[in-house]
Amino acid sequence: MKFHLSVLLVLVTLFSCREEPPVKMNVLFIAVDDLRPDIGAYGNPYIQTPHLDRLAATGTLFESHFVQVPTCGASRCSILTGLLPKTTKHLSNAALEEFISDAPEGSVPESVVHHFRRNGYRTVGIGKISHSVDGLLYGYRESPEGARPEMPYSWDEFLFDPDKWGTGWNAFFGYADGSNRQEKDGQVPPYEMADVDDRGYPDGIMADMATDKLKELSEQQAPFFLSVGFFKPHLPFNAPKKYWDLYQRDRIPLSRVKDLPENVHLSSLQRMGEFNQYRLGDEQATLEAAISDDYARKLIHGYYASVSYVDAQIGKVLDELERLGLAENTLVVVWGDHGWHLGDHRVWGKHTIFDVALRSPLIIRYPGSKSRKIPSDQVVSSVDLYPTLADLCGLPVDFPLDGQSLGGLIQHGSDPDRTNRSFSYFNKGISMRTDRYRLTRYFREEQPNIELYDHQEDPYESVNIAQKRPDVVEQLMVEWKTGDTGLYTPQ
Ligand SMILES: [Ca+2]
C-alpha cells in the first residue's frame, strides 16, 4: 500500500509539473491623447522624444497606422472593443457607452481589458484610457457625484488623482494655477509655459502613480494588464517650461501643406470648434485665411513641448518596468488615439478624415521579437490591436472582432494573409486607405462627394484627383466592397 501511495505521489508531482501553465505575459498599454507621428523614430528630425525613440528601437514601429475615428472617445471605443463603428453614435465621444449598453455582462466582454480580466489578469487603469479621464461617466460641467463607470466590468482598479483641479475633467483641461477651461468659460489660451516641475500638470502625477503601481504589481502572482492614458499633447498645449526650452521657436518647422486642398468641399475641413473654444488665442483659426506664421510657430512649439513632456513621463514608466525586471515579460504598446492638423490644410484640430488626422503612432514591443519598422506600404489599423494582444498573450477569442492580429508582422516582419487597407469614419464620410491611395466618400448633399488622393504623387493630400482618375476610383470601389465588413452609411 505504501509503495502504491509513493508511486501515486510521484505521478501526481510529475503530472503537476507538466501541467504547470506557462507564465503569462503582462501588458502595459499606454494611450497618448492627440499624438500624431511627430516622434524622432517616425522621422521628425527636430522633435525631442528620446524615450519613445528608445522604445521604437527595441520594438516594432508601424509607419502606416490609422485610427478608425479621428476623435477621442470613438477612436478609443474601436481599439478597446476591436470593432468598427456600426452606427452614427459610435462616431461620438459617447461611443463606448453605446457599445456597452448593447453588451451586458455575461455575453461578449465589453473591452479587450475585460477579456484579459476574465482570463485571470489583474487589470488596472490610470487616466484617459476610454473617453473618460477618471473612469467615470459624467458631463464636463456636472458633479462627479452619482457618476457611473464608463467600463463597468473591465477594471479591477481604476486610479486618478485630480489634485488641485478637483475633478477629472477639470484636470484634463487644467492650467498650472489649478484653473481650467470650463470654469473660465473658454477665456483661456490654447497653450501655457509655466515654470513648474513635472507634477505641475496631470501627466507628471499619472507617471508617478503608474510607477508606484508597477512596483505593487511586480510583487503579485497574477499577470497584469496596466493601462496608462496620458493627456498631452491634447489641447491646451500646456507643458512645464523646461520642455519649451528644448526648442528654438524660429527653427520650428511649419506645415508642408498650409493651403486648402484643391477640388475639395470646405465641409470636409470645417470642424474647428474645439480649437476655437480657447478664446484667448492670439488669433482665431478659420478656413478663410491662414493664421500668421509667427502664431503657427508658437502653437507648434507648444505642441512639441507637450510631446516632449509626455515622452519624459513615458520614459519614467518604461524605466521602472526595466528596473523591476518586468520588461522581459511585459508586452508594451504605445498608441496615439489619432493625428492632428497643426495648420495642415488650414485646420487646427482633428475632426477630418485626411491622413494627417487619421495617422498616429503605434509601437509594440513584444519581448523576444526582433526590433523592426513595418514600412508605410503595409497599412494597419487601431482595430487590429485587440486580436493582436489576444494572439500574442495566448488568449482565445470565440466571438467576432473586426481587426486582424499584427502578430505575424511583429514576429516575422510580413504576413501574406493580411488585407492591406484601413477604413475610417467621420463627418458623414467613410475613407479607405490602401498602400497608395486614400478614397473618401461623403454621404451628404454637397458635391463633390468623392475624394481621391495618390500618396505616391501627393503625400500631403493637396489635390483631390477623383474627377481626373475615375479609373482608379472604380478599381478602388471593387476593393472597398471586398473589404466592406458591414459598414454602415452615415446619415
Ligand atoms: Ca484624442
Short mmCIF file of C-alpha atoms and ligand atoms in Angstrom, two decimals:
data_model
loop_
_atom_site.label_atom_id
_atom_site.label_comp_id
_atom_site.label_asym_id
_atom_site.label_seq_id
_atom_site.Cartn_x
_atom_site.Cartn_y
_atom_site.Cartn_z
CA MET A 1 0.00 0.00 0.00
CA LYS A 2 2.82 2.40 0.99
CA PHE A 3 4.57 1.66 -2.28
CA HIS A 4 1.46 2.40 -4.26
CA LEU A 5 0.96 5.71 -2.46
CA SER A 6 4.53 6.77 -3.19
CA VAL A 7 4.16 5.94 -6.86
CA LEU A 8 0.93 7.85 -6.91
CA LEU A 9 2.58 10.87 -5.27
CA VAL A 10 5.43 10.80 -7.78
CA LEU A 11 2.97 10.53 -10.62
CA VAL A 12 0.90 13.41 -9.24
CA THR A 13 4.05 15.51 -8.88
CA LEU A 14 5.17 14.73 -12.44
CA PHE A 15 1.69 15.42 -13.76
CA SER A 16 1.61 18.76 -11.92
CA CYS A 17 4.97 19.77 -13.40
CA ARG A 18 3.82 19.01 -16.90
CA GLU A 19 0.53 20.84 -16.39
CA GLU A 20 2.10 23.96 -14.88
CA PRO A 21 0.68 26.76 -17.03
CA PRO A 22 3.26 28.88 -18.83
CA VAL A 23 3.94 32.27 -17.25
CA LYS A 24 1.54 34.70 -18.83
CA MET A 25 2.91 37.84 -20.38
CA ASN A 26 1.93 41.14 -18.77
CA VAL A 27 0.58 44.01 -20.84
CA LEU A 28 1.45 47.69 -20.47
CA PHE A 29 -0.81 49.74 -22.72
CA ILE A 30 -0.02 53.45 -22.96
CA ALA A 31 -2.51 55.71 -24.74
CA VAL A 32 -1.38 59.21 -25.68
CA ASP A 33 -4.03 61.78 -26.50
CA ASP A 34 -3.90 63.54 -29.88
CA LEU A 35 -0.35 62.37 -30.63
CA ARG A 36 0.48 62.49 -34.32
CA PRO A 37 3.66 60.75 -35.51
CA ASP A 38 5.83 63.73 -34.54
CA ILE A 39 8.41 61.48 -32.94
CA GLY A 40 12.10 61.12 -33.77
CA ALA A 41 11.62 57.43 -34.56
CA TYR A 42 8.93 58.37 -37.10
CA GLY A 43 11.35 60.61 -38.96
CA ASN A 44 10.83 64.05 -37.38
CA PRO A 45 14.45 65.22 -37.01
CA TYR A 46 13.59 68.23 -34.88
CA ILE A 47 11.30 66.96 -32.15
CA GLN A 48 12.88 65.56 -28.97
CA THR A 49 11.39 62.22 -27.93
CA PRO A 50 14.33 60.13 -26.67
CA HIS A 51 12.20 57.70 -24.65
CA LEU A 52 9.76 56.85 -27.42
CA ASP A 53 12.73 56.54 -29.78
CA ARG A 54 14.32 54.08 -27.37
CA LEU A 55 11.13 52.01 -27.21
CA ALA A 56 10.86 52.01 -31.01
CA ALA A 57 14.48 50.85 -31.28
CA THR A 58 13.62 47.72 -29.28
CA GLY A 59 10.12 47.08 -30.64
CA THR A 60 8.01 47.16 -33.78
CA LEU A 61 7.09 50.54 -35.22
CA PHE A 62 4.17 50.72 -37.65
CA GLU A 63 4.74 53.52 -40.17
CA SER A 64 1.20 53.41 -41.58
CA HIS A 65 -1.11 53.02 -38.64
CA PHE A 66 -4.58 54.58 -38.99
CA VAL A 67 -7.29 55.08 -36.41
CA GLN A 68 -10.93 54.33 -37.18
CA VAL A 69 -12.39 57.65 -35.98
CA PRO A 70 -10.48 60.95 -35.53
CA THR A 71 -11.99 61.85 -32.18
CA CYS A 72 -11.03 60.68 -28.69
CA GLY A 73 -14.00 58.65 -27.43
CA ALA A 74 -14.87 56.91 -30.67
CA SER A 75 -11.27 56.05 -31.54
CA ARG A 76 -10.76 54.55 -28.10
CA CYS A 77 -14.04 52.68 -28.47
CA SER A 78 -12.80 50.96 -31.63
CA ILE A 79 -9.43 49.97 -30.16
CA LEU A 80 -10.98 48.74 -26.89
CA THR A 81 -13.86 46.78 -28.47
CA GLY A 82 -11.96 45.59 -31.56
CA LEU A 83 -14.98 46.63 -33.63
CA LEU A 84 -15.60 49.13 -36.40
CA PRO A 85 -18.32 51.73 -35.81
CA LYS A 86 -21.81 50.39 -36.57
CA THR A 87 -23.99 53.46 -36.02
CA THR A 88 -23.56 57.24 -36.04
CA LYS A 89 -23.41 57.20 -32.23
CA HIS A 90 -20.26 55.11 -32.49
CA LEU A 91 -18.57 58.16 -34.06
CA SER A 92 -19.11 60.30 -30.98
CA ASN A 93 -17.42 60.58 -27.61
CA ALA A 94 -20.35 58.55 -26.18
CA ALA A 95 -19.42 55.60 -28.42
CA LEU A 96 -18.25 53.27 -25.69
CA GLU A 97 -21.28 53.90 -23.52
CA GLU A 98 -23.44 52.99 -26.50
CA PHE A 99 -21.50 49.77 -27.16
CA ILE A 100 -21.56 48.70 -23.54
CA SER A 101 -25.27 49.23 -23.11
CA ASP A 102 -25.63 46.80 -26.05
CA ALA A 103 -23.32 44.21 -24.50
CA PRO A 104 -24.24 43.38 -20.93
CA GLU A 105 -22.03 41.33 -18.62
CA GLY A 106 -22.19 37.65 -19.49
CA SER A 107 -22.13 37.88 -23.27
CA VAL A 108 -19.15 39.26 -25.19
CA PRO A 109 -16.57 41.06 -23.00
CA GLU A 110 -17.11 44.81 -23.03
CA SER A 111 -13.49 45.51 -23.95
CA VAL A 112 -10.10 43.93 -24.51
CA VAL A 113 -9.34 44.81 -20.89
CA HIS A 114 -12.40 42.89 -19.73
CA HIS A 115 -11.33 39.93 -21.87
CA PHE A 116 -7.93 39.87 -20.16
CA ARG A 117 -9.58 40.22 -16.77
CA ARG A 118 -11.81 37.24 -17.48
CA ASN A 119 -8.66 35.30 -18.31
CA GLY A 120 -7.03 35.83 -14.95
CA TYR A 121 -5.27 39.16 -15.45
CA ARG A 122 -5.26 41.86 -12.84
CA THR A 123 -6.42 44.96 -14.71
CA VAL A 124 -5.53 48.48 -13.63
CA GLY A 125 -6.35 51.73 -15.42
CA ILE A 126 -4.82 55.16 -14.81
CA GLY A 127 -6.04 58.29 -16.64
CA LYS A 128 -7.64 58.52 -20.07
CA ILE A 129 -8.00 55.01 -21.49
CA SER A 130 -11.58 55.16 -22.67
CA HIS A 131 -13.08 58.58 -23.26
CA SER A 132 -13.42 59.29 -19.56
CA VAL A 133 -10.29 60.56 -17.81
CA ASP A 134 -11.03 59.07 -14.41
CA GLY A 135 -13.05 56.00 -15.43
CA LEU A 136 -16.35 57.73 -14.70
CA LEU A 137 -19.14 58.80 -16.97
CA TYR A 138 -20.43 62.29 -16.47
CA GLY A 139 -20.78 65.52 -18.37
CA TYR A 140 -17.98 68.06 -18.42
CA ARG A 141 -19.80 70.51 -16.20
CA GLU A 142 -21.62 68.10 -13.90
CA SER A 143 -20.64 66.99 -10.46
CA PRO A 144 -18.94 63.59 -10.19
CA GLU A 145 -21.50 62.58 -7.60
CA GLY A 146 -23.63 59.78 -8.90
CA ALA A 147 -21.22 59.12 -11.75
CA ARG A 148 -21.04 55.55 -13.01
CA PRO A 149 -18.06 53.73 -14.52
CA GLU A 150 -17.60 54.03 -18.28
CA MET A 151 -16.39 50.40 -18.49
CA PRO A 152 -18.11 48.74 -15.50
CA TYR A 153 -16.61 45.25 -15.95
CA SER A 154 -13.11 45.95 -17.21
CA TRP A 155 -11.08 47.18 -14.26
CA ASP A 156 -10.03 45.58 -11.01
CA GLU A 157 -8.83 49.03 -10.09
CA PHE A 158 -9.07 52.47 -11.65
CA LEU A 159 -6.86 55.30 -10.39
CA PHE A 160 -6.82 59.01 -10.93
CA ASP A 161 -5.70 61.92 -8.78
CA PRO A 162 -7.42 65.19 -9.80
CA ASP A 163 -5.06 67.04 -7.42
CA LYS A 164 -5.56 70.82 -7.36
CA TRP A 165 -8.08 70.69 -10.22
CA GLY A 166 -10.71 68.82 -8.16
CA THR A 167 -12.27 66.60 -10.85
CA GLY A 168 -11.02 64.52 -13.74
CA TRP A 169 -12.37 66.75 -16.48
CA ASN A 170 -11.09 69.91 -14.81
CA ALA A 171 -7.64 68.30 -14.62
CA PHE A 172 -7.88 67.34 -18.27
CA PHE A 173 -8.26 71.00 -19.28
CA GLY A 174 -6.08 72.19 -16.40
CA TYR A 175 -3.62 75.06 -16.10
CA ALA A 176 -0.72 75.22 -13.64
CA ASP A 177 -2.54 77.54 -11.21
CA GLY A 178 -5.31 74.97 -10.71
CA SER A 179 -7.76 76.70 -13.08
CA ASN A 180 -9.34 75.02 -16.10
CA ARG A 181 -11.05 75.84 -19.35
CA GLN A 182 -14.54 75.06 -18.06
CA GLU A 183 -14.65 77.42 -15.12
CA LYS A 184 -13.27 80.24 -17.23
CA ASP A 185 -15.82 79.56 -19.96
CA GLY A 186 -13.14 79.31 -22.60
CA GLN A 187 -11.45 82.59 -21.59
CA VAL A 188 -8.07 80.83 -21.67
CA PRO A 189 -5.25 80.47 -24.19
CA PRO A 190 -4.58 77.17 -26.03
CA TYR A 191 -1.06 76.95 -24.54
CA GLU A 192 0.84 77.59 -21.31
CA MET A 193 4.51 77.59 -20.34
CA ALA A 194 4.63 77.54 -16.54
CA ASP A 195 7.89 77.19 -14.66
CA VAL A 196 6.74 74.11 -12.72
CA ASP A 197 8.04 70.58 -12.27
CA ASP A 198 6.51 67.55 -14.00
CA ARG A 199 3.83 67.26 -11.32
CA GLY A 200 2.63 70.78 -12.10
CA TYR A 201 0.37 69.23 -14.75
CA PRO A 202 -1.59 65.95 -14.55
CA ASP A 203 0.68 63.74 -16.71
CA GLY A 204 3.54 64.02 -14.19
CA ILE A 205 1.21 62.89 -11.42
CA MET A 206 -0.02 59.97 -13.53
CA ALA A 207 3.54 58.85 -14.33
CA ASP A 208 4.27 58.64 -10.59
CA MET A 209 1.05 56.69 -9.99
CA ALA A 210 2.00 54.28 -12.76
CA THR A 211 5.49 53.62 -11.40
CA ASP A 212 4.12 53.07 -7.88
CA LYS A 213 1.51 50.68 -9.24
CA LEU A 214 4.13 48.76 -11.24
CA LYS A 215 6.06 48.15 -8.00
CA GLU A 216 2.96 46.73 -6.38
CA LEU A 217 2.03 44.60 -9.40
CA SER A 218 5.56 43.19 -9.59
CA GLU A 219 5.04 41.64 -6.16
CA GLN A 220 1.83 39.83 -7.16
CA GLN A 221 1.42 36.41 -8.71
CA ALA A 222 -1.25 37.24 -11.30
CA PRO A 223 -0.23 38.66 -14.68
CA PHE A 224 -1.26 42.29 -15.10
CA PHE A 225 -2.82 44.50 -17.75
CA LEU A 226 -1.79 48.03 -16.78
CA SER A 227 -3.13 50.83 -18.88
CA VAL A 228 -1.97 54.44 -18.59
CA GLY A 229 -3.64 57.24 -20.55
CA PHE A 230 -1.61 60.45 -20.76
CA PHE A 231 -3.38 63.74 -21.62
CA LYS A 232 -0.80 65.66 -23.61
CA PRO A 233 -0.41 66.75 -26.35
CA HIS A 234 -4.20 67.25 -26.27
CA LEU A 235 -5.22 70.93 -26.07
CA PRO A 236 -4.38 73.09 -24.20
CA PHE A 237 -0.69 72.76 -25.14
CA ASN A 238 0.41 73.19 -21.52
CA ALA A 239 3.81 71.88 -20.50
CA PRO A 240 6.49 72.78 -17.95
CA LYS A 241 8.89 75.47 -19.20
CA LYS A 242 11.87 73.10 -19.35
CA TYR A 243 10.21 71.27 -22.26
CA TRP A 244 9.51 74.51 -24.13
CA ASP A 245 13.18 75.37 -23.58
CA LEU A 246 14.22 72.33 -25.64
CA TYR A 247 13.25 74.20 -28.79
CA GLN A 248 14.23 77.36 -30.62
CA ARG A 249 10.98 78.75 -31.90
CA ASP A 250 12.40 80.24 -35.09
CA ARG A 251 13.61 76.79 -36.10
CA ILE A 252 10.20 75.13 -35.62
CA PRO A 253 9.06 73.74 -38.98
CA LEU A 254 5.67 74.80 -40.31
CA SER A 255 3.22 72.53 -42.11
CA ARG A 256 4.23 71.47 -45.61
CA VAL A 257 0.61 71.73 -46.74
CA LYS A 258 -0.65 75.04 -45.37
CA ASP A 259 -3.17 75.73 -48.15
CA LEU A 260 -6.62 74.31 -48.63
CA PRO A 261 -6.55 71.17 -50.77
CA GLU A 262 -7.72 71.61 -54.36
CA ASN A 263 -11.14 70.34 -55.54
CA VAL A 264 -12.46 69.80 -52.03
CA HIS A 265 -15.70 70.99 -50.48
CA LEU A 266 -14.98 73.06 -47.38
CA SER A 267 -17.34 70.95 -45.28
CA SER A 268 -14.65 68.24 -45.40
CA LEU A 269 -12.50 70.54 -43.25
CA GLN A 270 -14.66 72.92 -41.31
CA ARG A 271 -14.90 71.39 -37.83
CA MET A 272 -12.50 73.59 -35.85
CA GLY A 273 -14.79 74.12 -32.89
CA GLU A 274 -12.56 72.62 -30.26
CA PHE A 275 -9.61 74.85 -31.07
CA ASN A 276 -11.73 77.98 -31.04
CA GLN A 277 -13.06 77.11 -27.58
CA TYR A 278 -9.79 78.62 -26.35
CA ARG A 279 -10.87 82.20 -26.78
CA LEU A 280 -7.67 83.87 -25.62
CA GLY A 281 -5.67 82.54 -28.54
CA ASP A 282 -3.57 85.21 -30.25
CA GLU A 283 -5.59 84.71 -33.45
CA GLN A 284 -8.73 82.75 -34.31
CA ALA A 285 -8.31 79.80 -36.67
CA THR A 286 -10.54 79.85 -39.75
CA LEU A 287 -10.50 78.20 -43.14
CA GLU A 288 -10.90 81.55 -44.88
CA ALA A 289 -7.44 82.85 -44.01
CA ALA A 290 -4.37 81.14 -42.58
CA ILE A 291 -3.11 82.36 -39.21
CA SER A 292 0.27 84.13 -39.21
CA ASP A 293 3.44 82.06 -39.40
CA ASP A 294 4.54 83.52 -36.05
CA TYR A 295 1.44 82.30 -34.27
CA ALA A 296 1.57 78.95 -36.08
CA ARG A 297 5.15 78.52 -34.82
CA LYS A 298 4.12 79.39 -31.29
CA LEU A 299 1.33 76.77 -31.35
CA ILE A 300 3.55 74.09 -32.86
CA HIS A 301 6.17 74.97 -30.24
CA GLY A 302 3.51 74.29 -27.58
CA TYR A 303 2.59 71.00 -29.23
CA TYR A 304 6.23 69.90 -29.41
CA ALA A 305 6.83 70.90 -25.76
CA SER A 306 3.76 68.85 -24.78
CA VAL A 307 5.05 65.86 -26.76
CA SER A 308 8.49 66.07 -25.10
CA TYR A 309 6.79 66.37 -21.70
CA VAL A 310 4.68 63.25 -22.28
CA ASP A 311 7.71 61.45 -23.72
CA ALA A 312 9.59 62.07 -20.45
CA GLN A 313 6.64 60.67 -18.44
CA ILE A 314 6.53 57.55 -20.62
CA GLY A 315 10.28 57.23 -20.04
CA LYS A 316 9.70 57.08 -16.26
CA VAL A 317 7.22 54.22 -16.66
CA LEU A 318 9.49 52.29 -19.06
CA ASP A 319 12.50 52.79 -16.77
CA GLU A 320 10.57 51.43 -13.81
CA LEU A 321 9.45 48.42 -15.85
CA GLU A 322 13.13 47.77 -16.60
CA ARG A 323 14.29 48.37 -13.03
CA LEU A 324 11.75 45.91 -11.65
CA GLY A 325 12.88 43.22 -14.08
CA LEU A 326 9.47 43.16 -15.75
CA ALA A 327 10.48 44.28 -19.24
CA GLU A 328 11.31 40.78 -20.42
CA ASN A 329 7.85 39.53 -19.62
CA THR A 330 5.73 42.55 -20.48
CA LEU A 331 4.29 43.43 -23.84
CA VAL A 332 4.38 47.22 -24.25
CA VAL A 333 2.09 49.22 -26.53
CA VAL A 334 2.25 52.96 -27.18
CA TRP A 335 -0.67 54.27 -29.19
CA GLY A 336 -1.78 57.75 -30.27
CA ASP A 337 -5.58 57.97 -30.43
CA HIS A 338 -5.48 59.95 -33.71
CA GLY A 339 -3.46 62.56 -35.56
CA TRP A 340 -3.88 66.35 -35.61
CA HIS A 341 -3.79 69.15 -38.16
CA LEU A 342 -1.12 71.60 -36.99
CA GLY A 343 -2.24 74.12 -39.59
CA ASP A 344 -2.24 71.44 -42.28
CA HIS A 345 -4.96 72.36 -44.81
CA ARG A 346 -5.52 75.47 -42.63
CA VAL A 347 -7.06 73.28 -39.93
CA TRP A 348 -6.10 73.37 -36.24
CA GLY A 349 -7.85 70.27 -34.98
CA LYS A 350 -8.53 66.61 -35.62
CA HIS A 351 -12.05 66.17 -36.95
CA THR A 352 -11.32 65.32 -40.58
CA ILE A 353 -10.73 62.11 -42.49
CA PHE A 354 -7.49 63.21 -44.08
CA ASP A 355 -4.29 61.26 -43.41
CA VAL A 356 -2.98 63.88 -41.02
CA ALA A 357 -5.93 63.36 -38.64
CA LEU A 358 -6.06 59.58 -39.03
CA ARG A 359 -2.42 58.54 -38.90
CA SER A 360 -0.95 58.10 -35.44
CA PRO A 361 1.95 56.28 -33.79
CA LEU A 362 1.71 52.61 -32.94
CA ILE A 363 4.75 50.99 -31.33
CA ILE A 364 4.57 47.48 -29.88
CA ARG A 365 7.41 45.80 -28.02
CA TYR A 366 6.88 42.06 -27.80
CA PRO A 367 9.70 40.56 -25.73
CA GLY A 368 11.77 38.08 -27.68
CA SER A 369 10.84 39.56 -31.03
CA LYS A 370 13.46 41.42 -33.00
CA SER A 371 13.02 45.16 -33.47
CA ARG A 372 11.74 46.31 -36.83
CA LYS A 373 9.96 49.05 -38.71
CA ILE A 374 6.88 47.95 -40.65
CA PRO A 375 7.13 50.16 -43.76
CA SER A 376 4.49 52.57 -44.98
CA ASP A 377 3.24 50.25 -47.73
CA GLN A 378 1.80 47.97 -45.03
CA VAL A 379 -1.40 49.56 -43.73
CA VAL A 380 -2.58 48.66 -40.22
CA SER A 381 -5.49 49.82 -38.06
CA SER A 382 -6.24 50.54 -34.41
CA VAL A 383 -8.94 47.90 -34.53
CA ASP A 384 -6.16 45.33 -35.05
CA LEU A 385 -4.81 45.75 -31.52
CA TYR A 386 -7.41 43.64 -29.68
CA PRO A 387 -6.77 40.47 -31.73
CA THR A 388 -3.02 41.21 -31.57
CA LEU A 389 -2.93 41.30 -27.78
CA ALA A 390 -5.08 38.17 -27.51
CA ASP A 391 -2.89 36.38 -30.06
CA LEU A 392 0.47 37.30 -28.51
CA CYS A 393 -0.70 36.58 -24.96
CA GLY A 394 -2.37 33.29 -25.93
CA LEU A 395 -5.95 34.22 -25.05
CA PRO A 396 -8.68 32.51 -27.07
CA VAL A 397 -11.24 34.71 -28.83
CA ASP A 398 -14.51 32.93 -29.66
CA PHE A 399 -16.52 36.00 -30.63
CA PRO A 400 -16.29 38.21 -33.71
CA LEU A 401 -13.78 41.04 -33.97
CA ASP A 402 -13.25 43.32 -36.97
CA GLY A 403 -9.45 43.56 -36.89
CA GLN A 404 -6.63 41.17 -37.75
CA SER A 405 -3.73 40.24 -35.48
CA LEU A 406 -0.46 42.06 -36.09
CA GLY A 407 1.38 39.07 -34.60
CA GLY A 408 2.78 37.92 -37.96
CA LEU A 409 4.19 41.36 -38.75
CA ILE A 410 5.68 41.69 -35.27
CA GLN A 411 7.28 38.24 -35.25
CA HIS A 412 8.26 37.80 -38.89
CA GLY A 413 8.09 41.26 -40.49
CA SER A 414 5.49 40.19 -43.02
CA ASP A 415 2.10 38.48 -43.15
CA PRO A 416 0.72 37.45 -46.55
CA ASP A 417 -2.75 36.87 -45.08
CA ARG A 418 -3.29 40.47 -44.04
CA THR A 419 -5.56 42.76 -46.03
CA ASN A 420 -3.78 45.98 -46.84
CA ARG A 421 -6.45 48.59 -46.19
CA SER A 422 -7.91 50.62 -43.34
CA PHE A 423 -11.37 52.19 -43.03
CA SER A 424 -12.01 55.39 -41.09
CA TYR A 425 -15.19 57.34 -40.42
CA PHE A 426 -16.29 60.89 -39.57
CA ASN A 427 -18.14 63.94 -40.72
CA LYS A 428 -20.66 61.96 -42.81
CA GLY A 429 -17.82 60.27 -44.58
CA ILE A 430 -16.05 56.95 -44.84
CA SER A 431 -12.50 56.74 -46.07
CA MET A 432 -10.43 53.78 -47.22
CA ARG A 433 -6.64 53.93 -47.14
CA THR A 434 -4.58 51.50 -49.19
CA ASP A 435 -0.80 51.39 -49.54
CA ARG A 436 -1.01 54.06 -52.26
CA TYR A 437 -4.40 55.78 -52.22
CA ARG A 438 -6.94 57.35 -49.94
CA LEU A 439 -10.52 57.15 -51.26
CA THR A 440 -13.09 59.12 -49.27
CA ARG A 441 -16.85 59.06 -49.85
CA TYR A 442 -19.10 61.66 -48.23
CA PHE A 443 -22.73 60.81 -47.80
CA ARG A 444 -24.04 64.38 -47.94
CA GLU A 445 -25.75 66.55 -50.46
CA GLU A 446 -22.98 68.94 -51.42
CA GLN A 447 -20.69 67.99 -54.28
CA PRO A 448 -18.16 66.63 -54.91
CA ASN A 449 -18.80 63.68 -52.65
CA ILE A 450 -15.78 61.61 -53.59
CA GLU A 451 -12.16 62.46 -52.89
CA LEU A 452 -9.12 60.58 -54.11
CA TYR A 453 -5.52 61.20 -53.09
CA ASP A 454 -2.49 59.50 -54.57
CA HIS A 455 0.17 59.22 -51.89
CA GLN A 456 2.83 58.27 -54.39
CA GLU A 457 2.47 61.63 -56.14
CA ASP A 458 0.98 63.74 -53.38
CA PRO A 459 1.97 62.58 -49.88
CA TYR A 460 0.28 65.53 -48.15
CA GLU A 461 -3.11 65.15 -49.84
CA SER A 462 -3.10 68.55 -51.52
CA VAL A 463 -5.14 67.70 -54.65
CA ASN A 464 -8.33 65.67 -54.91
CA ILE A 465 -7.98 63.75 -58.19
CA ALA A 466 -11.28 61.82 -58.08
CA GLN A 467 -12.62 63.61 -61.19
CA LYS A 468 -9.36 63.18 -63.07
CA ARG A 469 -8.90 59.48 -62.31
CA PRO A 470 -12.31 57.72 -62.48
CA ASP A 471 -10.47 54.51 -63.44
CA VAL A 472 -8.67 54.45 -60.06
CA VAL A 473 -11.90 55.27 -58.21
CA GLU A 474 -13.61 52.37 -59.96
CA GLN A 475 -10.80 49.95 -59.17
CA LEU A 476 -10.76 51.05 -55.52
CA MET A 477 -14.52 50.67 -55.25
CA VAL A 478 -14.11 46.98 -56.07
CA GLU A 479 -11.57 46.72 -53.28
CA TRP A 480 -13.86 48.71 -50.99
CA LYS A 481 -16.68 46.21 -51.46
CA THR A 482 -14.36 43.29 -50.80
CA GLY A 483 -13.23 44.89 -47.57
CA ASP A 484 -16.70 46.02 -46.53
CA THR A 485 -17.43 44.20 -43.28
CA GLY A 486 -20.88 45.65 -42.82
CA LEU A 487 -20.01 49.34 -42.88
CA TYR A 488 -22.95 51.50 -42.08
CA THR A 489 -23.80 54.55 -44.17
CA PRO A 490 -23.65 57.83 -42.25
CA GLN A 491 -26.97 59.74 -42.35
CA CA B 1 -7.73 62.32 -28.67
#
